[in-house]
mmCIF file of C-alpha atoms in Angstrom:
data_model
loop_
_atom_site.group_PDB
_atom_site.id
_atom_site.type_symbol
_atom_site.label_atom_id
_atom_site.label_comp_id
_atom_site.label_asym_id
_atom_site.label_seq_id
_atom_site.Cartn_x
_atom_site.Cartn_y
_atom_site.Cartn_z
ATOM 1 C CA UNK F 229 313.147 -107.840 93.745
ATOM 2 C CA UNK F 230 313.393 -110.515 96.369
ATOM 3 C CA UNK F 231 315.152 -109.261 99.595
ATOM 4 C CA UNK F 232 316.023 -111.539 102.455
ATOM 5 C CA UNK F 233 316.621 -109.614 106.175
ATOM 6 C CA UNK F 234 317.226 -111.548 109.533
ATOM 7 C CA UNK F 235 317.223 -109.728 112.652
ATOM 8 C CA UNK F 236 318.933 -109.961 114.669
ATOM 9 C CA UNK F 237 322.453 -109.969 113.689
ATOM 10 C CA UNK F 238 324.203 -111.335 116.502
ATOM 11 C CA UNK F 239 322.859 -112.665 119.158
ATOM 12 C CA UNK F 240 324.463 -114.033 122.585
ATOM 13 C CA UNK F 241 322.466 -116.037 125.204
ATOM 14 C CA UNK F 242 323.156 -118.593 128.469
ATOM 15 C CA UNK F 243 322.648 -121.998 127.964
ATOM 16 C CA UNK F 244 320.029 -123.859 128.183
ATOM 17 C CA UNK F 245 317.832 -120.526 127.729
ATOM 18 C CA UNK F 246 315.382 -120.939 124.266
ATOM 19 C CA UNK F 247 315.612 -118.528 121.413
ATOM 20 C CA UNK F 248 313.655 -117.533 118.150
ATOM 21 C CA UNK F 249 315.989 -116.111 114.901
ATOM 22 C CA UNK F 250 313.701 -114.239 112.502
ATOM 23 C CA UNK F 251 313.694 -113.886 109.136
ATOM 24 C CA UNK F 252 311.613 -111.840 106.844
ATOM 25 C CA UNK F 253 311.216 -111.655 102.654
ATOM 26 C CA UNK F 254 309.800 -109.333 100.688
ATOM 27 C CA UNK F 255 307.932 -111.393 97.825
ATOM 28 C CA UNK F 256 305.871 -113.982 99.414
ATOM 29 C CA UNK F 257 305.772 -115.761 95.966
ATOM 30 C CA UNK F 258 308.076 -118.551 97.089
ATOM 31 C CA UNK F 259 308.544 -122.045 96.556
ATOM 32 C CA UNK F 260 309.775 -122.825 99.993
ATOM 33 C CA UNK F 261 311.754 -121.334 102.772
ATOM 34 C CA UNK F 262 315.114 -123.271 104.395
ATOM 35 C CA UNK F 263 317.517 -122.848 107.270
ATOM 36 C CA UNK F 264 320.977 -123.202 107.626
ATOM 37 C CA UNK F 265 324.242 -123.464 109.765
ATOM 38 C CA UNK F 266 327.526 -122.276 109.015
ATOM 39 C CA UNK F 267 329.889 -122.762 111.357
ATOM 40 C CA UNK F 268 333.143 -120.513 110.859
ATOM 41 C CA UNK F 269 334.562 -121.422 107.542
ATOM 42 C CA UNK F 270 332.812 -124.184 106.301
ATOM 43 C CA UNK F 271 329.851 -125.011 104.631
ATOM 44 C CA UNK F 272 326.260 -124.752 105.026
ATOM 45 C CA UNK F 273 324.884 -127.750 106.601
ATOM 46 C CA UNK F 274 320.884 -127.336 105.464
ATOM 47 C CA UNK F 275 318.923 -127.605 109.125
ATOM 48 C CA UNK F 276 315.160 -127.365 108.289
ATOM 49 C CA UNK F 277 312.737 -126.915 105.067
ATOM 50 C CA UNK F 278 309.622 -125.394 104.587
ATOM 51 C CA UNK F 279 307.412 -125.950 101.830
ATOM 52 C CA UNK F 280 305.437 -122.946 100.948
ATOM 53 C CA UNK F 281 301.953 -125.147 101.833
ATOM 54 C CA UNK F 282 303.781 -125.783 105.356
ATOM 55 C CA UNK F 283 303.021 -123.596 108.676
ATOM 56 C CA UNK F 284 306.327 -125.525 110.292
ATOM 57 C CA UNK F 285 308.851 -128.140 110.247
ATOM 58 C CA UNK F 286 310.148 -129.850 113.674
ATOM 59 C CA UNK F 287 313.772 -131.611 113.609
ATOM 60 C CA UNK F 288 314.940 -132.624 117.127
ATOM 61 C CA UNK F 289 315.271 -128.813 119.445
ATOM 62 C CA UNK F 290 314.734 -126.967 115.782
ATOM 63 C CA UNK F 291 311.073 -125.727 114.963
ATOM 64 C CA UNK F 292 310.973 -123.744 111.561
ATOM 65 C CA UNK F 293 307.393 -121.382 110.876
ATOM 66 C CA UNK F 294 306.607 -119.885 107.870
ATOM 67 C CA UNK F 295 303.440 -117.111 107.704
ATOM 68 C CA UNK F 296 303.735 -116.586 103.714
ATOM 69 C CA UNK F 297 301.397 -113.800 103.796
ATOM 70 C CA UNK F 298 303.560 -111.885 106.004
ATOM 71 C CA UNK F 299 306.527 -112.794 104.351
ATOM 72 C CA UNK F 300 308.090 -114.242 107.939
ATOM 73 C CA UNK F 301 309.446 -117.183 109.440
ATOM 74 C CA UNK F 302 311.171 -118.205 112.515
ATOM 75 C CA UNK F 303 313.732 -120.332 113.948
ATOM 76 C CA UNK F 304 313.186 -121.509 117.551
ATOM 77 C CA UNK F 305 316.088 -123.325 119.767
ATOM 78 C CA UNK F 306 315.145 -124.834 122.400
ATOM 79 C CA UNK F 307 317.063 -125.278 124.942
ATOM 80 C CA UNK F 308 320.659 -124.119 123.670
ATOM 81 C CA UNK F 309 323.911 -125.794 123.957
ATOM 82 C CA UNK F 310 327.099 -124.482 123.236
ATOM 83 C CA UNK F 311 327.087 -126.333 120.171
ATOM 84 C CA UNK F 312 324.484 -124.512 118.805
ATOM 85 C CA UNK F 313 326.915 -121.720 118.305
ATOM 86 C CA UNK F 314 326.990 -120.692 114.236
ATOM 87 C CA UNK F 315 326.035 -118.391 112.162
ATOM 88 C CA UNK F 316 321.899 -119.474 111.012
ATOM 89 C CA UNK F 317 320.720 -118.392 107.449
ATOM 90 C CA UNK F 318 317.285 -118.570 106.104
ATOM 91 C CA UNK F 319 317.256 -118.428 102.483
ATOM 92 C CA UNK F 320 313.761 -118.375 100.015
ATOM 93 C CA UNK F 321 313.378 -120.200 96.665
ATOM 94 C CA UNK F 322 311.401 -117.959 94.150
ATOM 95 C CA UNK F 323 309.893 -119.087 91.009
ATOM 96 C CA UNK F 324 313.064 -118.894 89.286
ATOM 97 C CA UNK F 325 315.960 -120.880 89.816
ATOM 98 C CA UNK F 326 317.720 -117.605 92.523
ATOM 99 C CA UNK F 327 317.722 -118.783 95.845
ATOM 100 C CA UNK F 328 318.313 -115.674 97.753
ATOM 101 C CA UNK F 329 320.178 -116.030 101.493
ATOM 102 C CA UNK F 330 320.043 -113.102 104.232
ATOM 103 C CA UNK F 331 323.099 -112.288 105.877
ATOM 104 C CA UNK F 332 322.334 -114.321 109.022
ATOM 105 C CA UNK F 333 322.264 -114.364 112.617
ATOM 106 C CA UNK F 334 325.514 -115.005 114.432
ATOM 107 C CA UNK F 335 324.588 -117.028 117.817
ATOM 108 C CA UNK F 336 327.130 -116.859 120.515
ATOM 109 C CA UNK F 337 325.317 -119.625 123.542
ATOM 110 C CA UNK F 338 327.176 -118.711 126.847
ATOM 111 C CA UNK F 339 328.372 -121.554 128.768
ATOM 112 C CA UNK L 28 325.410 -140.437 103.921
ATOM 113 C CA UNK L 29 325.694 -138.690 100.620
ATOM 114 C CA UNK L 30 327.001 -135.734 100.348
ATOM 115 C CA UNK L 31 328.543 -132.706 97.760
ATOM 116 C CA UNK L 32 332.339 -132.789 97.505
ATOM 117 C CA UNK L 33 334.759 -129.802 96.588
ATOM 118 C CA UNK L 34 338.212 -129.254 95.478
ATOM 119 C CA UNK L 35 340.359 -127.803 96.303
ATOM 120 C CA UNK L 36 339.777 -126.513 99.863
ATOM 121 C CA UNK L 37 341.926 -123.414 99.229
ATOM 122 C CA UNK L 38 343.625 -121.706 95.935
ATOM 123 C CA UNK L 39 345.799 -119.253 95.929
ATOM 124 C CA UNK L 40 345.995 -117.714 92.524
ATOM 125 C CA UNK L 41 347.543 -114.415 91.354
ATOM 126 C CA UNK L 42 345.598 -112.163 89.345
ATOM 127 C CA UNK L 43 345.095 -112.870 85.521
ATOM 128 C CA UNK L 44 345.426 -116.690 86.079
ATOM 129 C CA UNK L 45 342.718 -119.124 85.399
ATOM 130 C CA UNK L 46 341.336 -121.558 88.013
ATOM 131 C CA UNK L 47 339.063 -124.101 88.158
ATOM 132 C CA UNK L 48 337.188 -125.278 91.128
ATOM 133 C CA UNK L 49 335.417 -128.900 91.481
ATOM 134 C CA UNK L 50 332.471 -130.463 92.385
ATOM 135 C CA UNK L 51 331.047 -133.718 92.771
ATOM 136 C CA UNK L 52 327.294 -133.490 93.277
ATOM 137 C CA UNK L 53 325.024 -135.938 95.206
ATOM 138 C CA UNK L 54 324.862 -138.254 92.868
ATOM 139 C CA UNK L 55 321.183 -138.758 91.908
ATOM 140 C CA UNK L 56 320.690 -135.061 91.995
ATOM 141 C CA UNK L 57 319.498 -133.244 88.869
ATOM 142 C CA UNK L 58 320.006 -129.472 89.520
ATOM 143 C CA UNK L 59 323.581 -127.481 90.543
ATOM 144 C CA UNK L 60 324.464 -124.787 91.250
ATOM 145 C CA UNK L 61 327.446 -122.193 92.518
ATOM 146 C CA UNK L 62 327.164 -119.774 94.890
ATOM 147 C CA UNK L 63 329.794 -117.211 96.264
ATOM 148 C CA UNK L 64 330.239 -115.556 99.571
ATOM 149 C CA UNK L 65 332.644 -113.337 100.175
ATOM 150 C CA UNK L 66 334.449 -112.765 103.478
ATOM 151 C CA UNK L 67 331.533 -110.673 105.866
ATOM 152 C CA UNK L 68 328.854 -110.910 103.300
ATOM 153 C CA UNK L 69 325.778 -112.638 102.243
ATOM 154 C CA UNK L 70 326.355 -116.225 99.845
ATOM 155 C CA UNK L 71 324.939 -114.987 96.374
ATOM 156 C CA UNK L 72 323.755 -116.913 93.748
ATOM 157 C CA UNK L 73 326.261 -117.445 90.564
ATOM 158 C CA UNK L 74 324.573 -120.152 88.591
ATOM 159 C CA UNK L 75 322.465 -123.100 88.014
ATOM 160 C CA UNK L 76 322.701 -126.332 85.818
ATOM 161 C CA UNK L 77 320.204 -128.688 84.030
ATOM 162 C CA UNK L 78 320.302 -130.794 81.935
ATOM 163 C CA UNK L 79 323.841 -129.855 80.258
ATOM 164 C CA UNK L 80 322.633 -125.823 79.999
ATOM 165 C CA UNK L 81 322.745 -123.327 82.467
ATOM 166 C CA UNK L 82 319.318 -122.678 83.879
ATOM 167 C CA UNK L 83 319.739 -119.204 85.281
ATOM 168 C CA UNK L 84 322.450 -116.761 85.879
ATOM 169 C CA UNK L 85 323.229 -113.605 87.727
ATOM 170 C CA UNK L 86 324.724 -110.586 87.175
ATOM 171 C CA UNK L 87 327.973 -111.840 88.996
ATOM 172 C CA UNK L 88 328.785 -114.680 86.435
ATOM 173 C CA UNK L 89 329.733 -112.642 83.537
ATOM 174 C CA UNK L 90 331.855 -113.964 80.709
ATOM 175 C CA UNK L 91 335.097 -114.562 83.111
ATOM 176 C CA UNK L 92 332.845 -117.551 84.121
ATOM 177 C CA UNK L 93 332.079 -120.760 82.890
ATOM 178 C CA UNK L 94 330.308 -124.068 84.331
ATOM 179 C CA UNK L 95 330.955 -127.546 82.696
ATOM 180 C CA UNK L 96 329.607 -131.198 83.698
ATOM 181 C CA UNK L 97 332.309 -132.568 81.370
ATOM 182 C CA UNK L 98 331.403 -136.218 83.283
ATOM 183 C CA UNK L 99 328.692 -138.354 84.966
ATOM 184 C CA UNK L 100 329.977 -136.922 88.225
ATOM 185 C CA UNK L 101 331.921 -133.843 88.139
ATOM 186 C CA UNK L 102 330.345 -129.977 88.228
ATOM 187 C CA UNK L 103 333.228 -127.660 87.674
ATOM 188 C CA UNK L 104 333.051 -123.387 87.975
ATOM 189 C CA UNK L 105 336.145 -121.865 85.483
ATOM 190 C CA UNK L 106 337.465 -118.625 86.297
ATOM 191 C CA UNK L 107 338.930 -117.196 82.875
ATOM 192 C CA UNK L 108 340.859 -114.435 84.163
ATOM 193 C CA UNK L 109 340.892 -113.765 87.894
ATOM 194 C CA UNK L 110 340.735 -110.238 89.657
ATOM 195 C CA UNK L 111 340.700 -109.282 93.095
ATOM 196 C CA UNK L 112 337.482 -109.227 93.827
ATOM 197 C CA UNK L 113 337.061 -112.988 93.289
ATOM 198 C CA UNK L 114 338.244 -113.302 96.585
ATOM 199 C CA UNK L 115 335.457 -115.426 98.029
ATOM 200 C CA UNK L 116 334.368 -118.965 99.065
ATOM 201 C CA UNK L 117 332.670 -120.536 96.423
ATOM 202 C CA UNK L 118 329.751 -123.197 97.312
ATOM 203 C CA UNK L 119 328.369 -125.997 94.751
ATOM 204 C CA UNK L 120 325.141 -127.315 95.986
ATOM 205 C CA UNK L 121 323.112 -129.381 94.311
ATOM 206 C CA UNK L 122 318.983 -130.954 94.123
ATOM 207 C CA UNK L 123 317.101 -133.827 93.286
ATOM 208 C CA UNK L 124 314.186 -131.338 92.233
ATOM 209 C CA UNK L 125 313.102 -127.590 91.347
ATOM 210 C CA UNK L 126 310.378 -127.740 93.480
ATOM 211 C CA UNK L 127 308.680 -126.651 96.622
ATOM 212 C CA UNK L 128 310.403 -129.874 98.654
ATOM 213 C CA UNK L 129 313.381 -129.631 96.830
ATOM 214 C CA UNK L 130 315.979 -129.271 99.795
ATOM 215 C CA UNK L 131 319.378 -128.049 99.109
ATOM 216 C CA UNK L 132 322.408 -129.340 100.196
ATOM 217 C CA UNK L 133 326.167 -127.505 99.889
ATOM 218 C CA UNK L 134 329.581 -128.236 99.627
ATOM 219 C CA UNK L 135 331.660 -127.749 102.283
ATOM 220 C CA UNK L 136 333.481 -124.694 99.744
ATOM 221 C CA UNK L 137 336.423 -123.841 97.983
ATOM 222 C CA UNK L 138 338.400 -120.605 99.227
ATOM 223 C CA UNK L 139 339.289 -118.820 96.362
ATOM 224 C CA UNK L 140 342.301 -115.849 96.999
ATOM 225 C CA UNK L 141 343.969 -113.656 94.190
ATOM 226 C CA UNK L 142 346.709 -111.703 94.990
#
């Protein structure tokens, strides 16, 4: 069974500093791999996707990796902005239709 | 730029009573689903839609729950008989395709609470 973990769970730095989020699976039979935002109470606003071919996707101060074998990938920031404060979730496509989320990391950047 | 659309924002419901909660997909997108995430914890998978038929289902959407496209544009989740623990925000998303670059994009969520 598919399970989802980022670490870590919070996470609270100055801005303007850079910072990875992780997030590992446990089947690395997976279509692709994508990041999210959620700010409090809303939606998820879909940040990056990574096909399961792809080694990483760039999108302005967002680079996504994916090591399939190893059933990682990471989020890098660079250099954070208040703005950038949400909670991130990675969530992994399998074969069938059950896209699985972790529980996220909630990032707190310090003005 | 397109985007999925939800109604309402919030219900409040008391226990027993039915609700339904709306969607409007992107519109050129072939694949929908509902998730769930209740308050502190992960979103979970409910259900996804093709082609008039649900695709797969989880554990979670048992026979209290219903999907219907019952238009060209609308996705709706029924809620037979509510109970507490329905308590949750409830995302539609939808996808142009069931493949490795098919990106998913969500709702902004309808806040479901049964007292």
């Amino acid at each position: 069974k598919q399970e989802v973990t980022q670490i870590p769970a919070a996470l609270s730095v100055p801005e303007g500093e850079n910072l990875v989020l992780n997030c590992s699976f446990t089947d690395s039979a997976i279509y692709n791999l994508q990041w999210f935002r959620q700010d409090p109470g809303k939606g998820l606003t879909s940040l990056l996707l990574i096909q399961s071919s792809q080694r990483e996707q760039t999108s302005g101060r967002l680079n996504a990796s994916l090591d399939k074998s190893s059933g990682r990938s990471t989020l890098y920031i660079a250099a954070s902005q208040p703005g950038d404060s949400a909670t991130y979730l990675c969530a992994v496509r399998p074969a069938d239709d059950k896209i699985i989320f972790g529980k996220g990391t909630r990032l707190h950047i310090l003005p | 730029e397109p985007e999925v659309t939800q109604t309402p924002s919030h219900q409040v419901t008391q226990m027993g009573q039915e609700v339904i909660l709306r969607c409007v997909p992107i519109s050129n997108h072939l694949y929908f689903y509902w998730y769930r995430q209740i308050l502190g914890q992960k979103v979970e998978f409910l259900v996804s839609f093709y082609n008039n038929e649900i695709s797969e289902k989880s554990e979670i959407f048992d026979d209290q729950f219903s999907v219907e496209r019952p238009d060209g544009s609308n996705f709706t989740l029924k809620i037979r008989s509510t109970k507490l623990e329905d308590s949750a925000m409830y995302f539609c998303a939808s996808t142009y395709r069931r493949t490795n670059t098919g990106e998913l994009f969500f709702g902004e969520g309808s806040r479901l609470t049964v007292l």
